[in-house]
Amino acid sequence: MRAYVLAAEGARPAFTDVRAPRPAAGEVLVRVTASSVNPHDGLVASGGAARYLEYHYPVVLGSDLAGTVEAVGAGVDDLAPGQRVFGLVRERVAARGTFAELVAVPRGWVTPTPDGVDDATAGALGLAALTALRCVEAVDPGAGEMVLVNGATGGIGGYVLQLVHLRGATSIATARPGPEEDHVRGLGAAGVVDWTKGGLAAAVWALAPVGVAAVVDLVTRDRDTLTELARRVLTPGGRVACTGHAADAERLPGVRATNVVAEVDQPALRTIAELAGSGQLVAPITRTFALADVGQAFIALGQGATGKLSVR
């Protein structure tokens, strides 16, 4: 089958023919019809994920998937060939991926695609929606509380804004004026601050004079930077969730600080499916690329593209 592959350390990703996978016991073979690109995929493609993933070459790139069950392995009795599913590849080695015609994954990594949700939407949920769900669970915003979403313009941020809104909380998003601001407001942001002007904390205070109850940070990698921001904008007893492993609970006494890791399980995937199926969670797709042009999608992602970049 054709797949977008990293053949060896230091190689450039390229399309090539690889052996089609077969489902092992407990696995599902999916014919992939849609996917999307994530920053994690870019790290894997560049070799930058080697500090936390073991590479088993050739590495098929891609995390998200939507498609149709082609076959099931022994022990899988609740899915059948022809059934639509979506989900993601999430493991501690880089080997199998979804930028391919077929992928075999453990049953727990996929769930049925709801009726009324097309494959493009389902293929853009996966890693970003799961990470957003984990972030919002970590800060647990209540009705009427205010949440700062730092890094709101990307795929994860778009889902965080919607999930915060569904809880009855209010979000302040970081975004540039213009299309980025329009994008985050369209996804539920009540306030927007321009992070390019500096003075982020002061800008937040202008919109939230008593501070915010929680911070979801999707961009910061430096502990000093996030600690200072949290100290300046959080109300007493505030919460922080960070995807960049910069949350330092020891330096934030009285703050619940969580470094979010998007572990996949069926309850989380079913929650995402239910929200998408009911129309409460919308995939913030801004551009669509053919699978043959996935390299261009990586370039767009690296240039700071807004929203989710779909791959069909």
mmCIF file of C-alpha atoms in Angstrom:
data_model
loop_
_atom_site.group_PDB
_atom_site.id
_atom_site.type_symbol
_atom_site.label_atom_id
_atom_site.label_comp_id
_atom_site.label_asym_id
_atom_site.label_seq_id
_atom_site.Cartn_x
_atom_site.Cartn_y
_atom_site.Cartn_z
ATOM 1 C CA MET A 1 0.000 0.000 0.000
ATOM 2 C CA ARG A 2 1.002 3.635 -0.364
ATOM 3 C CA ALA A 3 1.956 5.501 2.800
ATOM 4 C CA TYR A 4 3.750 8.673 3.898
ATOM 5 C CA VAL A 5 6.854 7.272 5.531
ATOM 6 C CA LEU A 6 9.978 8.264 7.420
ATOM 7 C CA ALA A 7 12.287 5.533 6.148
ATOM 8 C CA ALA A 8 15.304 6.080 8.405
ATOM 9 C CA GLU A 9 16.864 8.480 10.879
ATOM 10 C CA GLY A 10 17.585 11.783 9.152
ATOM 11 C CA ALA A 11 15.521 10.903 6.080
ATOM 12 C CA ARG A 12 12.899 13.173 4.575
ATOM 13 C CA PRO A 13 9.313 11.888 4.711
ATOM 14 C CA ALA A 14 8.102 10.567 1.369
ATOM 15 C CA PHE A 15 5.399 8.425 -0.155
ATOM 16 C CA THR A 16 6.437 4.859 -0.753
ATOM 17 C CA ASP A 17 5.020 1.366 -0.980
ATOM 18 C CA VAL A 18 4.949 -0.555 2.285
ATOM 19 C CA ARG A 19 3.469 -3.886 3.265
ATOM 20 C CA ALA A 20 -0.221 -3.616 4.130
ATOM 21 C CA PRO A 21 -0.855 -4.372 7.807
ATOM 22 C CA ARG A 22 -2.958 -7.237 9.100
ATOM 23 C CA PRO A 23 -4.966 -7.004 12.308
ATOM 24 C CA ALA A 24 -3.504 -8.940 15.209
ATOM 25 C CA ALA A 25 -5.679 -10.279 18.008
ATOM 26 C CA GLY A 26 -7.616 -7.413 19.551
ATOM 27 C CA GLU A 27 -6.949 -5.111 16.610
ATOM 28 C CA VAL A 28 -9.049 -3.475 13.910
ATOM 29 C CA LEU A 29 -7.886 -2.925 10.334
ATOM 30 C CA VAL A 30 -9.231 0.398 9.059
ATOM 31 C CA ARG A 31 -9.290 1.698 5.499
ATOM 32 C CA VAL A 32 -8.443 5.355 6.119
ATOM 33 C CA THR A 33 -10.599 7.940 4.362
ATOM 34 C CA ALA A 34 -9.669 11.052 6.342
ATOM 35 C CA SER A 35 -7.059 12.313 8.766
ATOM 36 C CA SER A 36 -5.492 15.604 9.843
ATOM 37 C CA VAL A 37 -2.087 16.932 10.829
ATOM 38 C CA ASN A 38 -1.016 17.706 14.383
ATOM 39 C CA PRO A 39 2.094 19.348 15.845
ATOM 40 C CA HIS A 40 2.950 15.924 17.273
ATOM 41 C CA ASP A 41 3.068 14.539 13.732
ATOM 42 C CA GLY A 42 5.511 17.265 12.774
ATOM 43 C CA LEU A 43 7.754 16.342 15.699
ATOM 44 C CA VAL A 44 7.732 12.691 14.685
ATOM 45 C CA ALA A 45 8.475 13.582 11.052
ATOM 46 C CA SER A 46 11.438 15.765 12.040
ATOM 47 C CA GLY A 47 12.878 13.214 14.448
ATOM 48 C CA GLY A 48 12.214 15.576 17.332
ATOM 49 C CA ALA A 49 9.994 13.071 19.103
ATOM 50 C CA ALA A 50 12.963 10.747 19.701
ATOM 51 C CA ARG A 51 13.366 12.113 23.216
ATOM 52 C CA TYR A 52 10.101 10.452 24.251
ATOM 53 C CA LEU A 53 9.328 7.909 21.495
ATOM 54 C CA GLU A 54 11.301 4.932 20.241
ATOM 55 C CA TYR A 55 11.436 4.942 16.436
ATOM 56 C CA HIS A 56 10.804 1.652 14.643
ATOM 57 C CA TYR A 57 11.647 2.313 10.997
ATOM 58 C CA PRO A 58 10.057 2.620 8.558
ATOM 59 C CA VAL A 59 7.716 4.968 10.442
ATOM 60 C CA VAL A 60 4.337 5.618 8.854
ATOM 61 C CA LEU A 61 3.364 9.157 9.855
ATOM 62 C CA GLY A 62 -0.020 10.426 11.029
ATOM 63 C CA SER A 63 -2.068 10.150 14.235
ATOM 64 C CA ASP A 64 -5.728 10.835 13.422
ATOM 65 C CA LEU A 65 -7.998 8.544 11.475
ATOM 66 C CA ALA A 66 -11.504 8.113 10.186
ATOM 67 C CA GLY A 67 -12.565 5.384 7.846
ATOM 68 C CA THR A 68 -14.215 2.023 7.435
ATOM 69 C CA VAL A 69 -13.440 -1.255 9.152
ATOM 70 C CA GLU A 70 -11.775 -3.586 6.661
ATOM 71 C CA ALA A 71 -11.257 -6.550 8.989
ATOM 72 C CA VAL A 72 -11.024 -7.377 12.683
ATOM 73 C CA GLY A 73 -8.625 -9.542 14.626
ATOM 74 C CA ALA A 74 -9.488 -12.350 16.992
ATOM 75 C CA GLY A 75 -11.411 -11.199 20.033
ATOM 76 C CA VAL A 76 -12.992 -8.134 18.439
ATOM 77 C CA ASP A 77 -16.714 -8.850 18.357
ATOM 78 C CA ASP A 78 -18.301 -5.405 18.611
ATOM 79 C CA LEU A 79 -17.114 -4.000 15.260
ATOM 80 C CA ALA A 80 -17.617 -5.461 11.802
ATOM 81 C CA PRO A 81 -16.296 -4.872 8.284
ATOM 82 C CA GLY A 82 -17.989 -1.918 6.644
ATOM 83 C CA GLN A 83 -18.609 -0.065 9.907
ATOM 84 C CA ARG A 84 -17.449 3.562 10.095
ATOM 85 C CA VAL A 85 -15.024 4.415 12.888
ATOM 86 C CA PHE A 86 -12.723 7.217 14.001
ATOM 87 C CA GLY A 87 -9.921 7.526 16.507
ATOM 88 C CA LEU A 88 -6.166 7.860 16.691
ATOM 89 C CA VAL A 89 -2.810 6.151 16.956
ATOM 90 C CA ARG A 90 -1.318 6.785 20.380
ATOM 91 C CA GLU A 91 1.617 4.702 21.589
ATOM 92 C CA ARG A 92 5.122 5.057 22.976
ATOM 93 C CA VAL A 93 6.834 3.979 19.778
ATOM 94 C CA ALA A 94 6.773 5.609 16.362
ATOM 95 C CA ALA A 95 5.898 2.942 13.808
ATOM 96 C CA ARG A 96 2.329 2.721 12.561
ATOM 97 C CA GLY A 97 0.501 5.794 11.310
ATOM 98 C CA THR A 98 -2.588 7.003 9.504
ATOM 99 C CA PHE A 99 -1.224 8.766 6.406
ATOM 100 C CA ALA A 100 -1.747 5.499 4.591
ATOM 101 C CA GLU A 101 -4.401 3.480 2.839
ATOM 102 C CA LEU A 102 -4.762 1.086 5.775
ATOM 103 C CA VAL A 103 -3.833 1.031 9.446
ATOM 104 C CA ALA A 104 -4.238 -1.702 12.067
ATOM 105 C CA VAL A 105 -4.919 -0.381 15.561
ATOM 106 C CA PRO A 106 -5.979 -1.780 18.937
ATOM 107 C CA ARG A 107 -9.746 -1.858 19.333
ATOM 108 C CA GLY A 108 -9.551 0.709 22.132
ATOM 109 C CA TRP A 109 -8.137 3.380 19.832
ATOM 110 C CA VAL A 110 -11.265 3.681 17.683
ATOM 111 C CA THR A 111 -14.981 4.104 18.248
ATOM 112 C CA PRO A 112 -17.967 4.155 15.886
ATOM 113 C CA THR A 113 -18.437 7.375 13.946
ATOM 114 C CA PRO A 114 -21.846 8.873 14.783
ATOM 115 C CA ASP A 115 -24.483 9.149 12.095
ATOM 116 C CA GLY A 116 -24.468 12.646 10.648
ATOM 117 C CA VAL A 117 -20.733 13.154 11.203
ATOM 118 C CA ASP A 118 -18.819 12.984 7.921
ATOM 119 C CA ASP A 119 -15.391 11.413 7.634
ATOM 120 C CA ALA A 120 -13.612 14.756 7.210
ATOM 121 C CA THR A 121 -14.977 15.927 10.564
ATOM 122 C CA ALA A 122 -14.303 12.598 12.257
ATOM 123 C CA GLY A 123 -10.765 12.533 10.885
ATOM 124 C CA ALA A 124 -10.036 15.925 12.441
ATOM 125 C CA LEU A 125 -11.115 14.931 15.960
ATOM 126 C CA GLY A 126 -8.580 12.378 17.204
ATOM 127 C CA LEU A 127 -5.566 13.736 19.018
ATOM 128 C CA ALA A 128 -6.612 17.397 19.189
ATOM 129 C CA ALA A 129 -10.106 16.761 20.552
ATOM 130 C CA LEU A 130 -8.794 14.191 23.027
ATOM 131 C CA THR A 131 -6.088 16.563 24.271
ATOM 132 C CA ALA A 132 -8.616 19.381 24.596
ATOM 133 C CA LEU A 133 -10.949 17.149 26.578
ATOM 134 C CA ARG A 134 -8.135 16.178 28.960
ATOM 135 C CA CYS A 135 -7.174 19.842 29.413
ATOM 136 C CA VAL A 136 -10.705 20.922 30.242
ATOM 137 C CA GLU A 137 -11.179 17.964 32.579
ATOM 138 C CA ALA A 138 -7.977 19.003 34.366
ATOM 139 C CA VAL A 139 -9.078 22.589 35.040
ATOM 140 C CA ASP A 140 -12.749 21.619 35.510
ATOM 141 C CA PRO A 141 -14.297 25.049 34.851
ATOM 142 C CA GLY A 142 -17.650 25.734 36.442
ATOM 143 C CA ALA A 143 -20.518 27.834 35.157
ATOM 144 C CA GLY A 144 -19.644 31.516 35.242
ATOM 145 C CA GLU A 145 -15.910 30.985 35.702
ATOM 146 C CA MET A 146 -13.397 32.569 33.350
ATOM 147 C CA VAL A 147 -10.675 30.590 31.568
ATOM 148 C CA LEU A 148 -7.639 31.906 29.680
ATOM 149 C CA VAL A 149 -6.838 29.761 26.634
ATOM 150 C CA ASN A 150 -3.273 30.518 25.572
ATOM 151 C CA GLY A 151 -2.693 29.154 22.077
ATOM 152 C CA ALA A 152 -6.359 29.189 21.135
ATOM 153 C CA THR A 153 -5.958 29.445 17.370
ATOM 154 C CA GLY A 154 -4.699 25.895 16.776
ATOM 155 C CA GLY A 155 -6.636 22.661 16.573
ATOM 156 C CA ILE A 156 -6.526 21.849 20.283
ATOM 157 C CA GLY A 157 -7.422 25.419 21.178
ATOM 158 C CA GLY A 158 -10.480 25.366 18.952
ATOM 159 C CA TYR A 159 -11.821 22.343 20.789
ATOM 160 C CA VAL A 160 -10.927 23.774 24.219
ATOM 161 C CA LEU A 161 -12.943 26.925 23.496
ATOM 162 C CA GLN A 162 -16.003 24.867 22.624
ATOM 163 C CA LEU A 163 -15.683 22.555 25.630
ATOM 164 C CA VAL A 164 -15.274 25.490 28.017
ATOM 165 C CA HIS A 165 -18.385 27.108 26.546
ATOM 166 C CA LEU A 166 -20.360 23.863 26.946
ATOM 167 C CA ARG A 167 -19.632 23.965 30.680
ATOM 168 C CA GLY A 168 -21.135 27.424 30.972
ATOM 169 C CA ALA A 169 -17.758 29.062 31.560
ATOM 170 C CA THR A 170 -16.318 32.055 29.710
ATOM 171 C CA SER A 171 -13.070 31.988 27.759
ATOM 172 C CA ILE A 172 -10.447 34.582 26.933
ATOM 173 C CA ALA A 173 -8.409 33.529 23.899
ATOM 174 C CA THR A 174 -5.022 34.652 22.633
ATOM 175 C CA ALA A 175 -5.095 35.550 18.933
ATOM 176 C CA ARG A 176 -3.922 38.152 16.462
ATOM 177 C CA PRO A 177 -6.449 40.766 15.315
ATOM 178 C CA GLY A 178 -8.207 39.892 12.068
ATOM 179 C CA PRO A 179 -8.852 36.341 10.830
ATOM 180 C CA GLU A 180 -7.410 34.707 13.956
ATOM 181 C CA GLU A 181 -9.656 36.764 16.227
ATOM 182 C CA ASP A 182 -12.673 36.009 14.041
ATOM 183 C CA HIS A 183 -11.798 32.310 14.191
ATOM 184 C CA VAL A 184 -11.659 32.068 17.993
ATOM 185 C CA ARG A 185 -14.734 34.218 18.516
ATOM 186 C CA GLY A 186 -16.611 31.927 16.158
ATOM 187 C CA LEU A 187 -15.696 29.010 18.426
ATOM 188 C CA GLY A 188 -16.959 30.656 21.590
ATOM 189 C CA ALA A 189 -14.269 33.018 22.878
ATOM 190 C CA ALA A 190 -15.898 35.889 24.760
ATOM 191 C CA GLY A 191 -12.714 37.946 24.919
ATOM 192 C CA VAL A 192 -9.545 38.091 22.847
ATOM 193 C CA VAL A 193 -6.071 39.373 23.704
ATOM 194 C CA ASP A 194 -3.343 40.053 21.147
ATOM 195 C CA TRP A 195 -0.329 38.088 22.378
ATOM 196 C CA THR A 196 2.001 39.778 19.857
ATOM 197 C CA LYS A 197 1.929 43.076 21.750
ATOM 198 C CA GLY A 198 3.499 41.680 24.915
ATOM 199 C CA GLY A 199 2.088 42.285 28.362
ATOM 200 C CA LEU A 200 -0.231 39.275 28.191
ATOM 201 C CA ALA A 201 -1.091 39.344 31.890
ATOM 202 C CA ALA A 202 -2.022 43.034 31.775
ATOM 203 C CA ALA A 203 -4.224 42.421 28.740
ATOM 204 C CA VAL A 204 -5.985 39.596 30.578
ATOM 205 C CA TRP A 205 -6.554 41.793 33.609
ATOM 206 C CA ALA A 206 -8.167 44.410 31.378
ATOM 207 C CA LEU A 207 -10.819 41.831 30.469
ATOM 208 C CA ALA A 208 -10.930 40.040 33.822
ATOM 209 C CA PRO A 209 -10.248 42.614 36.576
ATOM 210 C CA VAL A 210 -10.365 39.988 39.336
ATOM 211 C CA GLY A 211 -8.335 37.429 37.391
ATOM 212 C CA VAL A 212 -9.268 34.102 35.826
ATOM 213 C CA ALA A 213 -10.151 30.828 37.512
ATOM 214 C CA ALA A 214 -8.086 28.702 35.143
ATOM 215 C CA VAL A 215 -5.433 28.775 32.443
ATOM 216 C CA VAL A 216 -5.227 26.248 29.623
ATOM 217 C CA ASP A 217 -1.806 26.766 28.044
ATOM 218 C CA LEU A 218 -1.141 25.092 24.720
ATOM 219 C CA VAL A 219 2.040 26.874 23.666
ATOM 220 C CA THR A 220 4.395 27.540 26.591
ATOM 221 C CA ARG A 221 7.386 25.225 27.048
ATOM 222 C CA ASP A 222 9.280 27.261 29.658
ATOM 223 C CA ARG A 223 8.380 26.752 33.319
ATOM 224 C CA ASP A 224 9.457 30.234 34.379
ATOM 225 C CA THR A 225 7.209 31.830 31.760
ATOM 226 C CA LEU A 226 4.133 29.803 32.673
ATOM 227 C CA THR A 227 4.714 30.176 36.408
ATOM 228 C CA GLU A 228 4.879 33.962 36.079
ATOM 229 C CA LEU A 229 1.751 34.098 33.921
ATOM 230 C CA ALA A 230 -0.208 31.893 36.319
ATOM 231 C CA ARG A 231 0.858 33.907 39.361
ATOM 232 C CA ARG A 232 -0.268 37.120 37.715
ATOM 233 C CA VAL A 233 -3.634 36.130 36.257
ATOM 234 C CA LEU A 234 -5.071 33.359 38.456
ATOM 235 C CA THR A 235 -7.509 33.916 41.276
ATOM 236 C CA PRO A 236 -6.764 32.090 44.581
ATOM 237 C CA GLY A 237 -7.226 28.355 44.193
ATOM 238 C CA GLY A 238 -6.875 28.569 40.422
ATOM 239 C CA ARG A 239 -6.055 25.739 38.033
ATOM 240 C CA VAL A 240 -3.534 25.345 35.220
ATOM 241 C CA ALA A 241 -3.378 22.746 32.460
ATOM 242 C CA CYS A 242 -0.424 22.739 30.079
ATOM 243 C CA THR A 243 0.431 20.570 27.078
ATOM 244 C CA GLY A 244 4.056 21.741 27.013
ATOM 245 C CA HIS A 245 5.055 20.161 30.348
ATOM 246 C CA ALA A 246 5.719 23.604 31.817
ATOM 247 C CA ALA A 247 3.286 23.457 34.763
ATOM 248 C CA ASP A 248 5.265 23.400 38.016
ATOM 249 C CA ALA A 249 3.023 22.674 41.009
ATOM 250 C CA GLU A 250 5.857 23.226 43.517
ATOM 251 C CA ARG A 251 6.242 26.824 42.357
ATOM 252 C CA LEU A 252 2.507 27.490 42.351
ATOM 253 C CA PRO A 253 1.299 26.824 45.918
ATOM 254 C CA GLY A 254 -2.469 26.691 46.153
ATOM 255 C CA VAL A 255 -2.792 26.114 42.402
ATOM 256 C CA ARG A 256 -3.796 22.799 40.857
ATOM 257 C CA ALA A 257 -1.240 22.449 38.067
ATOM 258 C CA THR A 258 -1.443 19.634 35.513
ATOM 259 C CA ASN A 259 0.855 18.687 32.654
ATOM 260 C CA VAL A 260 -1.594 17.078 30.280
ATOM 261 C CA VAL A 261 -0.853 13.836 28.463
ATOM 262 C CA ALA A 262 -3.576 12.721 26.071
ATOM 263 C CA GLU A 263 -4.010 9.098 27.063
ATOM 264 C CA VAL A 264 -6.673 7.436 24.932
ATOM 265 C CA ASP A 265 -9.530 5.362 26.308
ATOM 266 C CA GLN A 266 -13.006 4.396 25.192
ATOM 267 C CA PRO A 267 -14.941 6.671 27.595
ATOM 268 C CA ALA A 268 -13.089 9.707 26.235
ATOM 269 C CA LEU A 269 -13.606 8.688 22.605
ATOM 270 C CA ARG A 270 -17.294 8.040 23.258
ATOM 271 C CA THR A 271 -17.653 11.456 24.878
ATOM 272 C CA ILE A 272 -16.090 13.088 21.821
ATOM 273 C CA ALA A 273 -18.340 11.028 19.542
ATOM 274 C CA GLU A 274 -21.459 12.032 21.463
ATOM 275 C CA LEU A 275 -20.564 15.723 21.391
ATOM 276 C CA ALA A 276 -19.725 15.644 17.686
ATOM 277 C CA GLY A 277 -22.821 13.612 16.879
ATOM 278 C CA SER A 278 -25.066 16.090 18.679
ATOM 279 C CA GLY A 279 -23.450 19.046 16.926
ATOM 280 C CA GLN A 280 -22.040 20.459 20.160
ATOM 281 C CA LEU A 281 -18.425 19.917 19.091
ATOM 282 C CA VAL A 282 -17.433 21.117 15.630
ATOM 283 C CA ALA A 283 -14.137 20.337 13.935
ATOM 284 C CA PRO A 284 -12.497 23.737 13.255
ATOM 285 C CA ILE A 285 -11.260 22.722 9.791
ATOM 286 C CA THR A 286 -9.800 25.661 7.877
ATOM 287 C CA ARG A 287 -8.032 23.895 4.995
ATOM 288 C CA THR A 288 -8.206 20.503 3.297
ATOM 289 C CA PHE A 289 -5.304 18.706 1.598
ATOM 290 C CA ALA A 290 -5.256 15.611 -0.555
ATOM 291 C CA LEU A 291 -3.259 12.777 0.988
ATOM 292 C CA ALA A 292 -0.748 13.164 -1.845
ATOM 293 C CA ASP A 293 -0.185 16.757 -0.670
ATOM 294 C CA VAL A 294 0.239 16.006 3.031
ATOM 295 C CA GLY A 295 3.751 17.463 2.849
ATOM 296 C CA GLN A 296 2.171 20.834 2.053
ATOM 297 C CA ALA A 297 -0.069 20.436 5.086
ATOM 298 C CA PHE A 298 3.031 20.025 7.260
ATOM 299 C CA ILE A 299 4.454 23.235 5.791
ATOM 300 C CA ALA A 300 1.222 25.107 6.532
ATOM 301 C CA LEU A 301 1.207 23.741 10.076
ATOM 302 C CA GLY A 302 4.777 24.913 10.600
ATOM 303 C CA GLN A 303 3.822 28.377 9.397
ATOM 304 C CA GLY A 304 1.222 28.678 12.147
ATOM 305 C CA ALA A 305 -1.958 27.758 10.307
ATOM 306 C CA THR A 306 -5.197 28.436 12.143
ATOM 307 C CA GLY A 307 -7.536 25.601 13.089
ATOM 308 C CA LYS A 308 -7.369 22.022 11.863
ATOM 309 C CA LEU A 309 -5.817 20.971 8.560
ATOM 310 C CA SER A 310 -7.777 18.067 7.124
ATOM 311 C CA VAL A 311 -6.173 15.363 4.989
ATOM 312 C CA ARG A 312 -8.392 13.331 2.631
#
